[in-house]
Amino acid sequence: MPDTSSLLFRPVALPFPAETVPQPVCDGEPGFVRLGEFAWRQAWDHVFESDRLPHSPYLNEGCRTNRIWIWDSCLMAHFARYSPAFPVEQTLDNFYDVMGNRCSSGILVHHPDNPPLFAWTELLLYRISGAAERADRLINRTRSLERCYDWFENGDSGQLFDWAAMPRLAKRLRLGYMWSGLPSGMDNTPRGAGNHYDGILWLDLLAQQGLAALSIARLAEAIGNPECAARFLLRYEQKKELMQQYWDEASGCYFDRLISHGREFCRVLTPASFWPFLAEMGTPEQLEAAARTLTDDRMLGGVAPCPSVSRSDPAFDPAGGYWRGGVWVPTAYIVIKALEKYGCFDLARQLSVRLLRHMQRTFEEFSPHTIWECYSPTAPRPSTSKNGKFCRPDFCGWSALGPVSLLIENVIGIHQVDAAARRIRWNSPGTGRCGVRNLRFGAETVTLLHENGRLHVRCRSPFTLEWNGRDIACPAGGGEFGTSAQQHDFPAAAGRRHVDQPLVVGTAELQ
């Protein structure tokens, strides 16, 4: 038994809230449903209480140290938001208070400049909860999201903070951002192609700051603050324009660039190349070119899709080697969400199915039978870590994004739940019995099932269900609706509009 006497937290003293989690129905892939049930229960084992943090209980990533990680916690929130019993808001508020020096804690933020995903996460939380009061507090009163954004825009590499375990390494330059492997989250990535990490401009941090600005603008517009929305939309447009300098026309991908040597491209292909598409910075034609790497078994394709570096890269490790080939669920999730933004639902579903089958095979064939921090790119087993041993087991943790979020949003196809707009978007494959019971929708839950060309809807209040691009008005109480049983095809040629509604601030409009 490991020594836990020095830990400043303890498991939450509450039973697993089974009645609050969604219940997917997917007759074509029952193993995915079972894996999702396992993931939810394992995630509850990572809900902790602490007297040393301002908000308790909270979500912890699974390393079992007196640390909290920014991007782990944010991405855990992306699946945990489906259950109101999971402490998503408390988890995020801990960072705002600790990093804002509004409290002291023996539990430190591990990397202060981990990927800045707070605003994007809060936007998704707002959509599923419809909690305008929280959005108003974060935008208008505490301005926590703006402060987090500004923190990355200002300050220098090497800064130390009382609330952080590691120094800040991120620094904004005129043409992008310096950063490093550890704070980027891709610890031992071969990005830089032999150059030092501080010798490249990191495309993902530029995209992430752009995504933060866009998310703040959309939240501000939603709660009626057009001044804030316009201000952050302008910042977003500036970063979007700068991002085009990272597009390599010859390769058809976004790449990091060298700080010196004429700012040459660093052509190391990783899932990070898809962050600009998640931030809606690329054109449909650019996405179509980049998406070819996802269907090429020599690059980011294969039976275990989205390895952490291209299979053709000299640094690729067939055993995984952590970020030198390991398949990480969160970065695969980023790629799939980027495809979704451009309407590439079919390719997003194909990647999700392949990833979940790889996770399921590993769960069934490798002992211990659990969910892992990352996965081998070549066999149904966990990835090796930086020291050559297997990575961490029981990692739900962000690995629950696969059997929870990707199952609901991309395999079943309910890709956006927007309680604030009273709208649910479902791009279904149209075959077999599938859907979700007990799906969170603001302060209530809904049931959505498709079987034999019929939609069965149960709801307390009226809403609009967008089924494969067609609006269905669902009255209070629900009902049954006819649909075509023909399978809908959403090809990888990314010419469709983004799933987000147009944001209009003054004369600016984002489609």
XYZ file of C-alpha atoms in Angstrom:
511
model
C 0.000 0.000 0.000
C 1.397 3.442 -0.891
C 1.972 5.943 1.911
C -0.891 8.445 1.861
C -0.155 10.152 5.190
C 1.196 13.299 3.510
C -1.740 13.766 1.142
C -3.814 16.878 1.727
C -6.973 15.370 0.270
C -9.172 12.310 0.737
C -11.785 10.443 -1.312
C -15.204 12.059 -1.214
C -17.431 10.551 1.470
C -20.440 10.167 -0.820
C -21.739 7.174 -2.766
C -21.508 7.088 -6.555
C -24.444 9.175 -7.902
C -25.664 6.632 -10.458
C -29.021 8.359 -10.871
C -27.341 11.521 -12.235
C -25.210 10.112 -15.058
C -26.446 9.697 -18.639
C -27.371 6.227 -19.868
C -26.274 5.731 -23.479
C -28.043 3.225 -25.719
C -25.932 1.864 -28.557
C -27.009 -1.613 -29.606
C -24.365 -1.715 -32.314
C -21.520 -1.304 -29.777
C -22.658 -2.619 -26.367
C -19.039 -2.856 -25.228
C -18.731 0.912 -25.476
C -21.693 1.309 -23.123
C -20.148 -1.035 -20.563
C -16.825 0.795 -20.800
C -18.641 4.075 -20.224
C -20.316 2.749 -17.087
C -16.902 1.673 -15.803
C -15.414 5.085 -16.641
C -18.071 6.976 -14.677
C -17.467 4.895 -11.555
C -13.709 5.204 -11.878
C -14.068 8.969 -12.309
C -16.004 9.132 -9.027
C -12.983 7.554 -7.351
C -11.113 10.709 -8.399
C -13.509 13.096 -6.681
C -11.695 14.320 -3.588
C -12.313 16.477 -0.555
C -9.737 18.803 0.947
C -9.599 21.324 3.767
C -6.749 23.113 1.994
C -8.557 24.221 -1.150
C -11.202 26.972 -1.271
C -13.766 24.694 -2.920
C -14.396 21.082 -2.028
C -15.076 18.455 -3.308
C -13.194 18.710 -6.596
C -12.017 16.580 -9.532
C -8.462 15.254 -9.518
C -6.674 13.815 -12.544
C -5.372 10.659 -10.923
C -1.694 11.260 -10.112
C -2.477 11.280 -6.361
C -0.157 14.117 -5.400
C -0.768 17.458 -3.687
C -1.096 19.141 -7.061
C -3.837 20.226 -9.424
C -3.353 20.353 -13.211
C -5.056 22.951 -15.390
C -5.653 21.124 -18.642
C -6.364 17.771 -16.989
C -9.035 19.373 -14.810
C -10.556 21.372 -17.669
C -10.797 18.333 -19.923
C -12.226 16.192 -17.115
C -14.954 18.817 -16.891
C -15.875 18.127 -20.509
C -17.250 14.690 -19.627
C -18.162 15.354 -15.983
C -20.486 18.219 -17.007
C -22.988 15.543 -18.084
C -23.671 14.843 -14.384
C -24.618 17.723 -12.039
C -23.348 15.634 -9.101
C -19.728 15.872 -10.265
C -18.034 19.018 -8.838
C -17.093 20.703 -12.096
C -17.713 24.286 -10.978
C -15.784 23.821 -7.717
C -12.852 22.341 -9.619
C -12.604 25.329 -11.947
C -13.193 27.869 -9.166
C -10.232 26.452 -7.242
C -7.936 27.574 -10.049
C -9.462 31.038 -10.305
C -9.065 31.604 -6.561
C -5.630 30.013 -6.114
C -4.105 31.619 -9.222
C -5.703 34.950 -8.361
C -3.990 34.882 -4.941
C -7.350 35.076 -3.234
C -6.435 32.183 -0.968
C -3.458 30.135 0.180
C -3.245 26.392 -0.171
C -0.757 23.599 0.347
C -2.130 22.090 -2.863
C -0.309 23.801 -5.730
C -1.041 24.295 -9.402
C 1.567 22.053 -10.990
C 2.199 23.931 -14.253
C 0.914 27.526 -14.097
C 1.078 27.745 -17.902
C -0.653 24.490 -18.790
C -2.927 24.869 -21.846
C -5.381 27.706 -21.059
C -8.708 25.943 -21.578
C -10.836 27.662 -18.922
C -12.986 29.814 -21.210
C -13.722 27.016 -23.700
C -14.642 24.715 -20.815
C -16.904 27.336 -19.228
C -18.669 27.894 -22.552
C -19.489 24.179 -22.840
C -20.571 24.090 -19.189
C -22.847 27.086 -19.770
C -24.476 25.392 -22.732
C -25.361 22.199 -20.903
C -26.326 23.853 -17.605
C -27.912 27.059 -18.891
C -26.514 28.752 -15.758
C -26.402 32.394 -16.817
C -25.612 33.520 -13.265
C -22.249 31.755 -13.321
C -21.385 33.121 -16.763
C -22.327 36.613 -15.586
C -20.069 36.262 -12.533
C -17.084 35.070 -14.557
C -17.495 37.697 -17.298
C -18.837 40.757 -15.484
C -18.004 40.518 -11.791
C -14.832 38.547 -11.081
C -13.667 38.717 -14.728
C -11.854 35.454 -13.996
C -11.749 34.344 -17.628
C -10.350 37.670 -18.803
C -7.711 37.531 -16.067
C -6.655 34.040 -17.139
C -6.422 35.206 -20.740
C -4.369 38.264 -19.807
C -2.043 36.184 -17.630
C -0.837 34.328 -20.726
C -0.488 37.548 -22.711
C 1.746 39.203 -20.126
C 4.670 38.069 -18.013
C 7.997 36.440 -18.685
C 9.518 32.983 -18.867
C 11.087 31.890 -15.582
C 8.618 33.660 -13.279
C 7.918 31.916 -9.965
C 4.642 32.000 -8.044
C 3.809 31.002 -4.473
C 0.794 29.040 -5.713
C 2.616 27.038 -8.403
C 4.953 24.065 -8.237
C 6.813 24.957 -11.452
C 8.009 28.223 -13.008
C 6.196 29.816 -15.876
C 7.810 29.034 -19.237
C 5.293 30.611 -21.623
C 6.115 34.009 -23.098
C 4.291 35.961 -25.767
C 6.452 37.247 -28.590
C 5.470 39.399 -31.546
C 4.822 36.400 -33.820
C 3.639 33.796 -31.328
C 4.551 32.128 -28.075
C 7.563 30.479 -26.514
C 6.636 27.461 -24.398
C 7.976 24.014 -23.566
C 7.091 20.330 -23.546
C 6.049 19.956 -19.915
C 3.705 22.950 -19.600
C 2.252 22.259 -23.061
C 1.180 18.888 -21.656
C 3.100 16.994 -24.360
C 6.003 16.278 -22.000
C 8.616 14.541 -24.171
C 7.229 15.463 -27.576
C 9.737 15.486 -30.475
C 8.353 18.870 -31.611
C 11.205 21.167 -32.475
C 12.907 18.530 -34.643
C 16.083 18.471 -32.576
C 16.019 22.142 -31.615
C 15.490 23.170 -28.010
C 11.873 23.634 -27.013
C 12.534 27.337 -26.412
C 13.661 27.669 -30.016
C 10.214 27.250 -31.561
C 6.937 29.150 -31.662
C 4.226 26.781 -30.390
C 1.178 26.817 -32.638
C -1.119 25.228 -30.038
C -0.722 28.012 -27.473
C -1.557 30.599 -30.139
C -4.655 28.588 -31.090
C -5.637 28.024 -27.456
C -5.461 31.735 -26.684
C -7.534 32.372 -29.796
C -10.055 29.759 -28.649
C -10.169 31.425 -25.216
C -10.864 34.827 -26.785
C -13.600 33.377 -29.010
C -15.195 31.553 -26.072
C -15.157 34.680 -23.892
C -16.748 36.631 -26.751
C -19.535 34.043 -27.115
C -20.186 33.932 -23.370
C -20.232 37.731 -23.160
C -22.672 37.940 -26.076
C -24.900 35.320 -24.442
C -25.228 37.271 -21.194
C -25.658 40.667 -22.837
C -22.233 42.310 -22.609
C -21.584 43.479 -26.191
C -18.582 45.615 -25.196
C -16.697 42.622 -23.803
C -17.793 40.475 -26.742
C -16.507 43.009 -29.276
C -13.221 43.439 -27.451
C -12.475 39.721 -27.350
C -13.731 39.117 -30.853
C -11.117 41.628 -32.041
C -8.418 39.765 -30.117
C -9.581 36.524 -31.637
C -9.445 37.920 -35.169
C -5.892 39.142 -34.599
C -4.738 35.704 -33.503
C -6.637 34.056 -36.319
C -4.808 36.245 -38.827
C -1.441 35.480 -37.209
C -2.167 31.746 -37.277
C -2.069 31.740 -41.065
C 1.695 32.211 -40.842
C 1.834 28.694 -39.351
C 0.119 27.086 -42.344
C 2.482 25.087 -44.546
C 0.902 24.959 -47.974
C 3.381 22.357 -49.205
C 2.459 19.875 -46.448
C -1.175 20.867 -46.001
C -0.803 21.234 -42.216
C -0.229 23.762 -39.482
C 3.254 23.455 -37.958
C 5.374 25.155 -35.302
C 7.954 27.615 -36.596
C 11.556 28.243 -35.584
C 12.163 31.503 -33.760
C 15.422 31.990 -35.662
C 16.757 30.644 -38.999
C 14.191 32.554 -41.030
C 11.303 31.118 -38.994
C 11.371 27.890 -40.948
C 8.621 25.343 -40.356
C 9.258 22.577 -37.833
C 7.511 19.801 -39.718
C 6.796 17.466 -36.792
C 3.198 16.307 -37.229
C 1.251 15.773 -34.009
C -2.415 16.181 -33.023
C -1.448 19.723 -31.946
C -1.713 20.653 -35.632
C -5.507 20.491 -35.222
C -5.817 23.086 -32.439
C -6.224 25.905 -35.014
C -9.262 24.109 -36.455
C -10.784 23.687 -33.001
C -10.385 27.463 -32.685
C -12.096 27.870 -36.098
C -9.040 29.593 -37.545
C -8.560 27.450 -40.649
C -10.513 27.435 -43.882
C -12.606 24.443 -44.963
C -10.038 23.767 -47.677
C -7.217 23.713 -45.122
C -9.171 21.304 -42.930
C -9.786 19.046 -45.901
C -6.030 18.933 -46.589
C -5.055 18.357 -42.949
C -7.730 15.675 -42.484
C -5.913 13.461 -45.000
C -3.314 12.788 -42.298
C -6.057 11.218 -40.161
C -6.902 8.609 -42.785
C -3.286 7.813 -43.678
C -1.950 4.807 -41.731
C 1.567 6.187 -42.157
C 0.681 9.399 -40.341
C -2.091 10.013 -37.767
C -4.377 7.211 -38.948
C -4.254 3.530 -38.134
C -6.195 1.115 -35.982
C -5.370 3.291 -32.975
C -5.914 6.777 -34.424
C -4.307 10.072 -33.488
C -0.931 8.910 -32.094
C 0.974 11.708 -30.384
C 3.407 11.964 -33.286
C 3.108 10.842 -36.898
C 3.916 7.178 -37.467
C 6.365 8.279 -40.167
C 8.353 10.503 -37.802
C 11.840 9.231 -36.859
C 10.975 9.709 -33.179
C 7.854 7.503 -33.333
C 7.993 4.720 -30.730
C 5.836 1.657 -31.582
C 5.459 1.001 -27.842
C 4.171 4.528 -27.282
C 7.001 6.266 -25.454
C 4.479 8.614 -23.817
C 4.268 11.600 -26.228
C 6.432 9.920 -28.885
C 3.643 7.778 -30.273
C 1.301 7.055 -27.388
C -2.395 7.513 -28.167
C -3.829 10.029 -25.731
C -7.614 10.265 -25.430
C -7.632 14.039 -24.745
C -5.656 14.970 -27.864
C -7.716 12.562 -29.967
C -10.748 14.328 -28.496
C -9.319 17.687 -29.602
C -8.885 16.396 -33.164
C -12.433 15.003 -33.246
C -13.945 18.205 -31.847
C -12.035 20.162 -34.501
C -13.558 18.010 -37.242
C -16.973 18.567 -35.704
C -16.570 22.341 -35.963
C -16.401 21.982 -39.760
C -19.268 19.517 -40.069
C -17.072 16.444 -40.662
C -19.321 14.226 -38.566
C -18.664 11.016 -40.444
C -14.874 11.150 -40.079
C -15.244 12.237 -36.458
C -17.423 9.190 -35.826
C -15.000 6.832 -37.588
C -12.087 8.033 -35.446
C -14.197 7.798 -32.281
C -15.248 4.220 -33.047
C -11.662 3.153 -33.756
C -10.360 4.801 -30.603
C -13.078 3.263 -28.419
C -12.551 -0.181 -29.931
C -8.846 0.137 -29.107
C -9.683 1.143 -25.525
C -12.219 -1.690 -25.245
C -9.796 -4.324 -26.587
C -7.140 -3.113 -24.146
C -9.652 -3.262 -21.307
C -10.622 -6.834 -22.192
C -7.255 -8.295 -23.207
C -4.696 -6.554 -20.976
C -4.448 -6.958 -17.205
C -5.227 -5.081 -15.052
C -8.536 -4.512 -16.826
C -8.874 -0.774 -16.520
C -8.688 2.553 -18.357
C -5.195 3.931 -18.943
C -3.470 7.296 -19.079
C -2.526 6.654 -22.722
C -2.456 3.729 -25.122
C -0.027 1.878 -27.366
C -0.328 2.971 -31.006
C 0.289 -0.572 -32.270
C -1.294 -3.100 -29.886
C -4.205 -3.378 -27.399
C -2.145 -2.422 -24.374
C -1.193 0.751 -22.505
C 1.543 2.995 -23.820
C 4.954 2.996 -22.262
C 5.877 6.095 -20.294
C 9.042 8.196 -20.456
C 10.963 5.635 -18.397
C 9.892 2.681 -20.547
C 7.398 1.289 -18.016
C 3.670 1.237 -18.585
C 1.809 4.489 -18.027
C -0.656 5.117 -15.196
C -3.696 2.841 -14.791
C -7.160 3.849 -13.540
C -6.928 7.201 -15.331
C -10.422 8.649 -15.328
C -8.972 11.310 -15.355
C -9.366 12.639 -18.800
C -9.370 9.237 -20.478
C -13.088 9.073 -19.633
C -13.553 11.533 -22.499
C -13.581 8.506 -24.810
C -16.249 6.212 -23.344
C -18.371 9.139 -22.095
C -18.080 12.193 -24.352
C -17.081 10.586 -27.651
C -19.675 7.844 -27.207
C -22.506 10.330 -26.671
C -21.358 13.071 -29.020
C -19.803 11.222 -31.933
C -20.681 7.526 -31.938
C -24.331 8.135 -31.037
C -24.056 11.619 -32.515
C -25.649 13.977 -29.962
C -22.880 16.463 -30.522
C -24.274 19.587 -28.884
C -26.611 20.065 -25.939
C -27.471 23.749 -25.578
C -29.855 24.308 -22.689
C -29.474 28.083 -22.925
C -30.818 28.014 -26.509
C -33.245 25.118 -25.797
C -31.693 23.167 -28.663
C -30.059 19.744 -29.039
C -28.138 18.849 -32.198
C -28.039 15.189 -33.197
C -26.188 13.979 -36.277
C -27.068 10.308 -36.161
C -25.714 7.494 -38.314
C -29.403 6.638 -38.698
C -29.132 2.871 -38.196
C -29.760 0.650 -35.198
C -31.204 1.521 -31.813
C -29.241 4.328 -30.200
C -29.690 7.366 -28.024
C -29.333 8.522 -24.433
C -31.572 8.339 -21.408
C -31.163 10.762 -18.501
C -29.285 13.296 -20.632
C -28.618 16.520 -18.744
C -30.389 19.501 -20.293
C -30.252 22.506 -17.973
C -32.182 21.825 -14.777
C -33.919 18.777 -16.255
C -33.058 15.624 -18.170
C -34.305 14.301 -21.498
C -34.477 10.924 -23.195
C -33.643 10.640 -26.888
C -33.906 7.275 -28.641
C -33.865 6.346 -32.301
C -35.182 2.964 -33.396
C -36.587 1.637 -36.680
C -36.927 5.052 -38.254
C -38.706 6.556 -35.242
C -37.520 9.100 -32.703
C -38.754 8.705 -29.124
C -38.396 11.876 -27.059
C -39.217 12.373 -23.390
C -38.809 15.839 -21.916
C -40.348 18.099 -19.316
C -40.201 21.351 -21.290
C -40.355 22.103 -25.018
C -37.178 22.352 -27.057
C -35.910 22.048 -30.621
C -34.177 18.860 -31.711
C -32.019 19.312 -34.783
C -31.949 15.831 -36.307
C -29.420 15.506 -39.142
C -29.948 19.140 -40.080
C -33.765 19.121 -39.785
C -35.512 20.933 -36.917
C -38.118 18.994 -34.930
C -40.219 20.938 -32.413
C -40.522 18.724 -29.326
C -43.428 19.762 -27.077
C -43.506 19.458 -23.297
C -43.762 15.783 -22.448
C -42.092 14.722 -25.705
C -43.499 12.443 -28.355
C -42.630 10.189 -31.285
C -41.439 11.437 -34.651
C -40.752 9.737 -37.954
C -37.325 9.917 -39.588
C -35.687 8.475 -42.646
C -33.886 5.223 -41.884
C -31.331 6.030 -44.568
C -27.841 6.570 -43.183
C -26.684 10.163 -43.522
C -23.187 10.732 -44.869
C -21.057 13.624 -43.665
C -17.879 13.399 -45.735
C -14.435 14.585 -44.733
C -14.560 17.316 -47.361
C -15.116 20.091 -44.841
C -17.413 22.488 -46.592
C -20.201 22.708 -44.025
C -20.835 25.581 -41.634
C -19.628 25.481 -38.050
C -21.964 24.075 -35.451
C -21.915 27.305 -33.458
C -24.522 29.909 -34.224
C -23.213 33.090 -35.884
C -21.799 35.562 -33.381
C -22.624 39.123 -34.363
C -20.938 41.996 -32.570
C -21.272 45.300 -34.391
C -20.325 44.538 -37.973
C -18.248 41.427 -37.162
C -19.714 38.008 -37.808
C -18.282 34.540 -37.331
C -19.942 31.688 -39.164
